[in-house]
PDB file of C-alpha atoms in Angstrom:
ATOM      1  CA  MET A 225      14.560  -9.420 -27.672  1.00  0.00           C
ATOM      2  CA  ALA A 226      17.686  -8.872 -25.605  1.00  0.00           C
ATOM      3  CA  THR A 227      17.790 -10.008 -22.013  1.00  0.00           C
ATOM      4  CA  ASP A 228      21.452  -9.225 -21.404  1.00  0.00           C
ATOM      5  CA  MET A 229      22.457  -6.386 -19.133  1.00  0.00           C
ATOM      6  CA  PRO A 230      25.317  -4.069 -20.058  1.00  0.00           C
ATOM      7  CA  VAL A 231      28.914  -4.775 -19.082  1.00  0.00           C
ATOM      8  CA  VAL A 232      30.345  -2.297 -16.587  1.00  0.00           C
ATOM      9  CA  LYS A 233      34.058  -1.580 -16.330  1.00  0.00           C
ATOM     10  CA  GLY A 234      35.448  -0.084 -13.141  1.00  0.00           C
ATOM     11  CA  ALA A 235      35.218  -0.960  -9.464  1.00  0.00           C
ATOM     12  CA  PHE A 236      33.261   0.707  -6.664  1.00  0.00           C
ATOM     13  CA  GLY A 237      34.336   4.357  -6.536  1.00  0.00           C
ATOM     14  CA  ASP A 238      35.580   4.442 -10.134  1.00  0.00           C
ATOM     15  CA  THR A 239      33.678   6.314 -12.843  1.00  0.00           C
ATOM     16  CA  PRO A 240      31.982   3.431 -14.660  1.00  0.00           C
ATOM     17  CA  GLN A 241      32.227   2.665 -18.357  1.00  0.00           C
ATOM     18  CA  ILE A 242      29.081   1.012 -19.727  1.00  0.00           C
ATOM     19  CA  GLU A 243      29.114  -1.273 -22.774  1.00  0.00           C
ATOM     20  CA  PHE A 244      25.738  -2.260 -24.213  1.00  0.00           C
ATOM     21  CA  PRO A 245      25.331  -5.872 -25.448  1.00  0.00           C
ATOM     22  CA  SER A 246      22.643  -5.006 -28.015  1.00  0.00           C
ATOM     23  CA  GLU A 247      20.507  -2.185 -29.333  1.00  0.00           C
ATOM     24  CA  GLN A 248      17.429  -3.454 -27.503  1.00  0.00           C
ATOM     25  CA  ALA A 249      17.051  -3.078 -23.749  1.00  0.00           C
ATOM     26  CA  PRO A 250      15.665  -5.892 -21.592  1.00  0.00           C
ATOM     27  CA  GLN A 251      11.997  -5.724 -20.666  1.00  0.00           C
ATOM     28  CA  GLY A 252      11.012  -4.553 -17.215  1.00  0.00           C
ATOM     29  CA  LEU A 253      12.909  -3.176 -14.262  1.00  0.00           C
ATOM     30  CA  LYS A 254      16.215  -5.012 -13.699  1.00  0.00           C
ATOM     31  CA  VAL A 255      18.919  -4.710 -11.060  1.00  0.00           C
ATOM     32  CA  VAL A 256      22.233  -6.552 -10.795  1.00  0.00           C
ATOM     33  CA  GLU A 257      24.502  -6.230  -7.777  1.00  0.00           C
ATOM     34  CA  LEU A 258      27.952  -5.880  -9.351  1.00  0.00           C
ATOM     35  CA  GLU A 259      29.718  -5.642  -5.990  1.00  0.00           C
ATOM     36  CA  GLU A 260      28.191  -6.517  -2.632  1.00  0.00           C
ATOM     37  CA  GLY A 261      28.968  -4.120   0.167  1.00  0.00           C
ATOM     38  CA  ASN A 262      29.277  -5.103   3.814  1.00  0.00           C
ATOM     39  CA  GLY A 263      27.787  -1.962   5.355  1.00  0.00           C
ATOM     40  CA  PRO A 264      24.293  -1.356   6.707  1.00  0.00           C
ATOM     41  CA  ILE A 265      21.286  -2.286   4.571  1.00  0.00           C
ATOM     42  CA  VAL A 266      19.441   0.577   2.868  1.00  0.00           C
ATOM     43  CA  ARG A 267      15.796   0.674   3.953  1.00  0.00           C
ATOM     44  CA  ARG A 268      12.817   2.547   2.524  1.00  0.00           C
ATOM     45  CA  GLY A 269      12.640   5.960   4.171  1.00  0.00           C
ATOM     46  CA  ASP A 270      16.416   6.206   4.697  1.00  0.00           C
ATOM     47  CA  THR A 271      18.460   9.109   3.408  1.00  0.00           C
ATOM     48  CA  VAL A 272      21.005   7.502   1.108  1.00  0.00           C
ATOM     49  CA  THR A 273      24.196   9.019  -0.302  1.00  0.00           C
ATOM     50  CA  VAL A 274      25.313   7.625  -3.640  1.00  0.00           C
ATOM     51  CA  ASN A 275      27.499   8.216  -6.634  1.00  0.00           C
ATOM     52  CA  TYR A 276      25.684   7.439  -9.868  1.00  0.00           C
ATOM     53  CA  HIS A 277      26.227   7.416 -13.613  1.00  0.00           C
ATOM     54  CA  GLY A 278      23.186   7.446 -15.917  1.00  0.00           C
ATOM     55  CA  GLN A 279      22.991   6.751 -19.643  1.00  0.00           C
ATOM     56  CA  VAL A 280      20.154   6.201 -22.067  1.00  0.00           C
ATOM     57  CA  TRP A 281      20.311   2.577 -23.303  1.00  0.00           C
ATOM     58  CA  GLY A 282      22.679   2.466 -26.286  1.00  0.00           C
ATOM     59  CA  ASN A 283      24.102   5.985 -25.873  1.00  0.00           C
ATOM     60  CA  ASP A 284      27.813   6.395 -25.274  1.00  0.00           C
ATOM     61  CA  LYS A 285      27.586   9.525 -23.112  1.00  0.00           C
ATOM     62  CA  ALA A 286      26.082  10.040 -19.668  1.00  0.00           C
ATOM     63  CA  PHE A 287      23.054  12.309 -19.350  1.00  0.00           C
ATOM     64  CA  ASP A 288      23.931  12.757 -15.664  1.00  0.00           C
ATOM     65  CA  SER A 289      26.841  11.579 -13.524  1.00  0.00           C
ATOM     66  CA  SER A 290      27.732  12.511  -9.964  1.00  0.00           C
ATOM     67  CA  PHE A 291      31.034  10.703 -10.617  1.00  0.00           C
ATOM     68  CA  GLU A 292      31.887  13.260 -13.320  1.00  0.00           C
ATOM     69  CA  ARG A 293      30.859  16.149 -11.031  1.00  0.00           C
ATOM     70  CA  HIS A 294      32.941  14.649  -8.172  1.00  0.00           C
ATOM     71  CA  HIS A 295      29.992  15.281  -5.860  1.00  0.00           C
ATOM     72  CA  PRO A 296      27.794  12.465  -4.447  1.00  0.00           C
ATOM     73  CA  ALA A 297      24.034  12.951  -4.145  1.00  0.00           C
ATOM     74  CA  SER A 298      21.848  12.419  -1.054  1.00  0.00           C
ATOM     75  CA  PHE A 299      18.085  11.915  -1.012  1.00  0.00           C
ATOM     76  CA  GLY A 300      15.290   9.980   0.614  1.00  0.00           C
ATOM     77  CA  ILE A 301      14.840   6.522  -0.924  1.00  0.00           C
ATOM     78  CA  GLY A 302      11.572   4.678  -1.284  1.00  0.00           C
ATOM     79  CA  VAL A 303       9.569   7.835  -0.572  1.00  0.00           C
ATOM     80  CA  GLY A 304       9.062   9.370  -4.021  1.00  0.00           C
ATOM     81  CA  GLN A 305      12.001  11.813  -4.041  1.00  0.00           C
ATOM     82  CA  VAL A 306      13.609  10.040  -7.017  1.00  0.00           C
ATOM     83  CA  ILE A 307      12.334   8.045  -9.988  1.00  0.00           C
ATOM     84  CA  LYS A 308      10.359   4.866  -9.215  1.00  0.00           C
ATOM     85  CA  GLY A 309      13.099   2.645 -10.617  1.00  0.00           C
ATOM     86  CA  TRP A 310      15.502   3.821  -7.909  1.00  0.00           C
ATOM     87  CA  ASP A 311      12.869   3.665  -5.148  1.00  0.00           C
ATOM     88  CA  GLN A 312      12.184   0.024  -6.040  1.00  0.00           C
ATOM     89  CA  THR A 313      15.763  -1.231  -6.553  1.00  0.00           C
ATOM     90  CA  VAL A 314      18.122   0.543  -4.134  1.00  0.00           C
ATOM     91  CA  PRO A 315      16.470  -0.456  -0.818  1.00  0.00           C
ATOM     92  CA  GLY A 316      17.610  -3.879   0.373  1.00  0.00           C
ATOM     93  CA  HIS A 317      21.221  -3.436  -0.725  1.00  0.00           C
ATOM     94  CA  ASN A 318      24.166  -2.768   1.584  1.00  0.00           C
ATOM     95  CA  VAL A 319      26.339   0.301   1.844  1.00  0.00           C
ATOM     96  CA  GLY A 320      29.426  -0.409  -0.250  1.00  0.00           C
ATOM     97  CA  SER A 321      27.423  -2.095  -3.025  1.00  0.00           C
ATOM     98  CA  ARG A 322      27.663  -1.204  -6.720  1.00  0.00           C
ATOM     99  CA  LEU A 323      24.393  -1.686  -8.593  1.00  0.00           C
ATOM    100  CA  LEU A 324      23.587  -1.836 -12.300  1.00  0.00           C
ATOM    101  CA  ILE A 325      19.967  -0.829 -12.895  1.00  0.00           C
ATOM    102  CA  SER A 326      17.983  -0.920 -16.155  1.00  0.00           C
ATOM    103  CA  ILE A 327      14.886   1.273 -15.899  1.00  0.00           C
ATOM    104  CA  PRO A 328      12.109   1.248 -18.513  1.00  0.00           C
ATOM    105  CA  PRO A 329      10.185   4.506 -19.106  1.00  0.00           C
ATOM    106  CA  GLN A 330       7.290   3.707 -16.754  1.00  0.00           C
ATOM    107  CA  TYR A 331       9.779   3.495 -13.849  1.00  0.00           C
ATOM    108  CA  GLY A 332      11.809   6.484 -15.064  1.00  0.00           C
ATOM    109  CA  TYR A 333      10.487   9.720 -16.527  1.00  0.00           C
ATOM    110  CA  GLY A 334       7.380   8.274 -18.206  1.00  0.00           C
ATOM    111  CA  ALA A 335       5.975   9.008 -21.644  1.00  0.00           C
ATOM    112  CA  ASN A 336       7.132  12.642 -21.529  1.00  0.00           C
ATOM    113  CA  GLY A 337      10.756  11.736 -20.843  1.00  0.00           C
ATOM    114  CA  ALA A 338      13.096  14.496 -19.669  1.00  0.00           C
ATOM    115  CA  PRO A 339      13.897  16.467 -22.840  1.00  0.00           C
ATOM    116  CA  GLN A 340      16.270  18.844 -21.013  1.00  0.00           C
ATOM    117  CA  ALA A 341      18.457  15.806 -20.246  1.00  0.00           C
ATOM    118  CA  GLY A 342      18.066  14.264 -23.711  1.00  0.00           C
ATOM    119  CA  ILE A 343      15.750  11.507 -22.439  1.00  0.00           C
ATOM    120  CA  GLY A 344      12.876  10.511 -24.698  1.00  0.00           C
ATOM    121  CA  GLY A 345       9.557   9.053 -23.568  1.00  0.00           C
ATOM    122  CA  ASP A 346      10.452   5.561 -24.780  1.00  0.00           C
ATOM    123  CA  ASP A 347      14.065   5.515 -23.546  1.00  0.00           C
ATOM    124  CA  THR A 348      15.321   2.869 -21.138  1.00  0.00           C
ATOM    125  CA  LEU A 349      17.743   4.320 -18.606  1.00  0.00           C
ATOM    126  CA  VAL A 350      20.818   2.556 -17.274  1.00  0.00           C
ATOM    127  CA  PHE A 351      22.411   3.573 -13.995  1.00  0.00           C
ATOM    128  CA  VAL A 352      25.480   2.406 -12.152  1.00  0.00           C
ATOM    129  CA  VAL A 353      24.965   3.315  -8.490  1.00  0.00           C
ATOM    130  CA  ASP A 354      27.574   3.129  -5.718  1.00  0.00           C
ATOM    131  CA  ILE A 355      25.911   3.212  -2.275  1.00  0.00           C
ATOM    132  CA  ILE A 356      28.156   5.331  -0.039  1.00  0.00           C
ATOM    133  CA  SER A 357      26.065   5.684   3.130  1.00  0.00           C
ATOM    134  CA  THR A 358      22.582   5.458   4.581  1.00  0.00           C
ATOM    135  CA  ARG A 359      20.922   6.960   7.630  1.00  0.00           C
TER     136      ARG A 359
END
């Protein structure tokens, strides 16, 4: 069983490159702060603006990336507007932070997955999230 998180190349603002240490994802919901920002802290109920890059564990291509679209996303955090893994890991971090999040299915899209995005029901998702602003 692997407990290592992926290696991320690129700094805050750069499109990340994710390298997986093994074929097996770690168990449970994991978050690592790759860079600590010095802006305001994100709180549950805030509207947060982020850039993000999401891959299925072990895949070499993103299933979704606001970095690649060159358009950040904004949404309520901690209030059920996004997957549970984001609601539980993004609050408490500062604006300017870069997070690496490993999200097992029960905190992502569940047993049904998201077939339109190529996500299976047993896939672990990996996101790199740059927190741009919060209000």
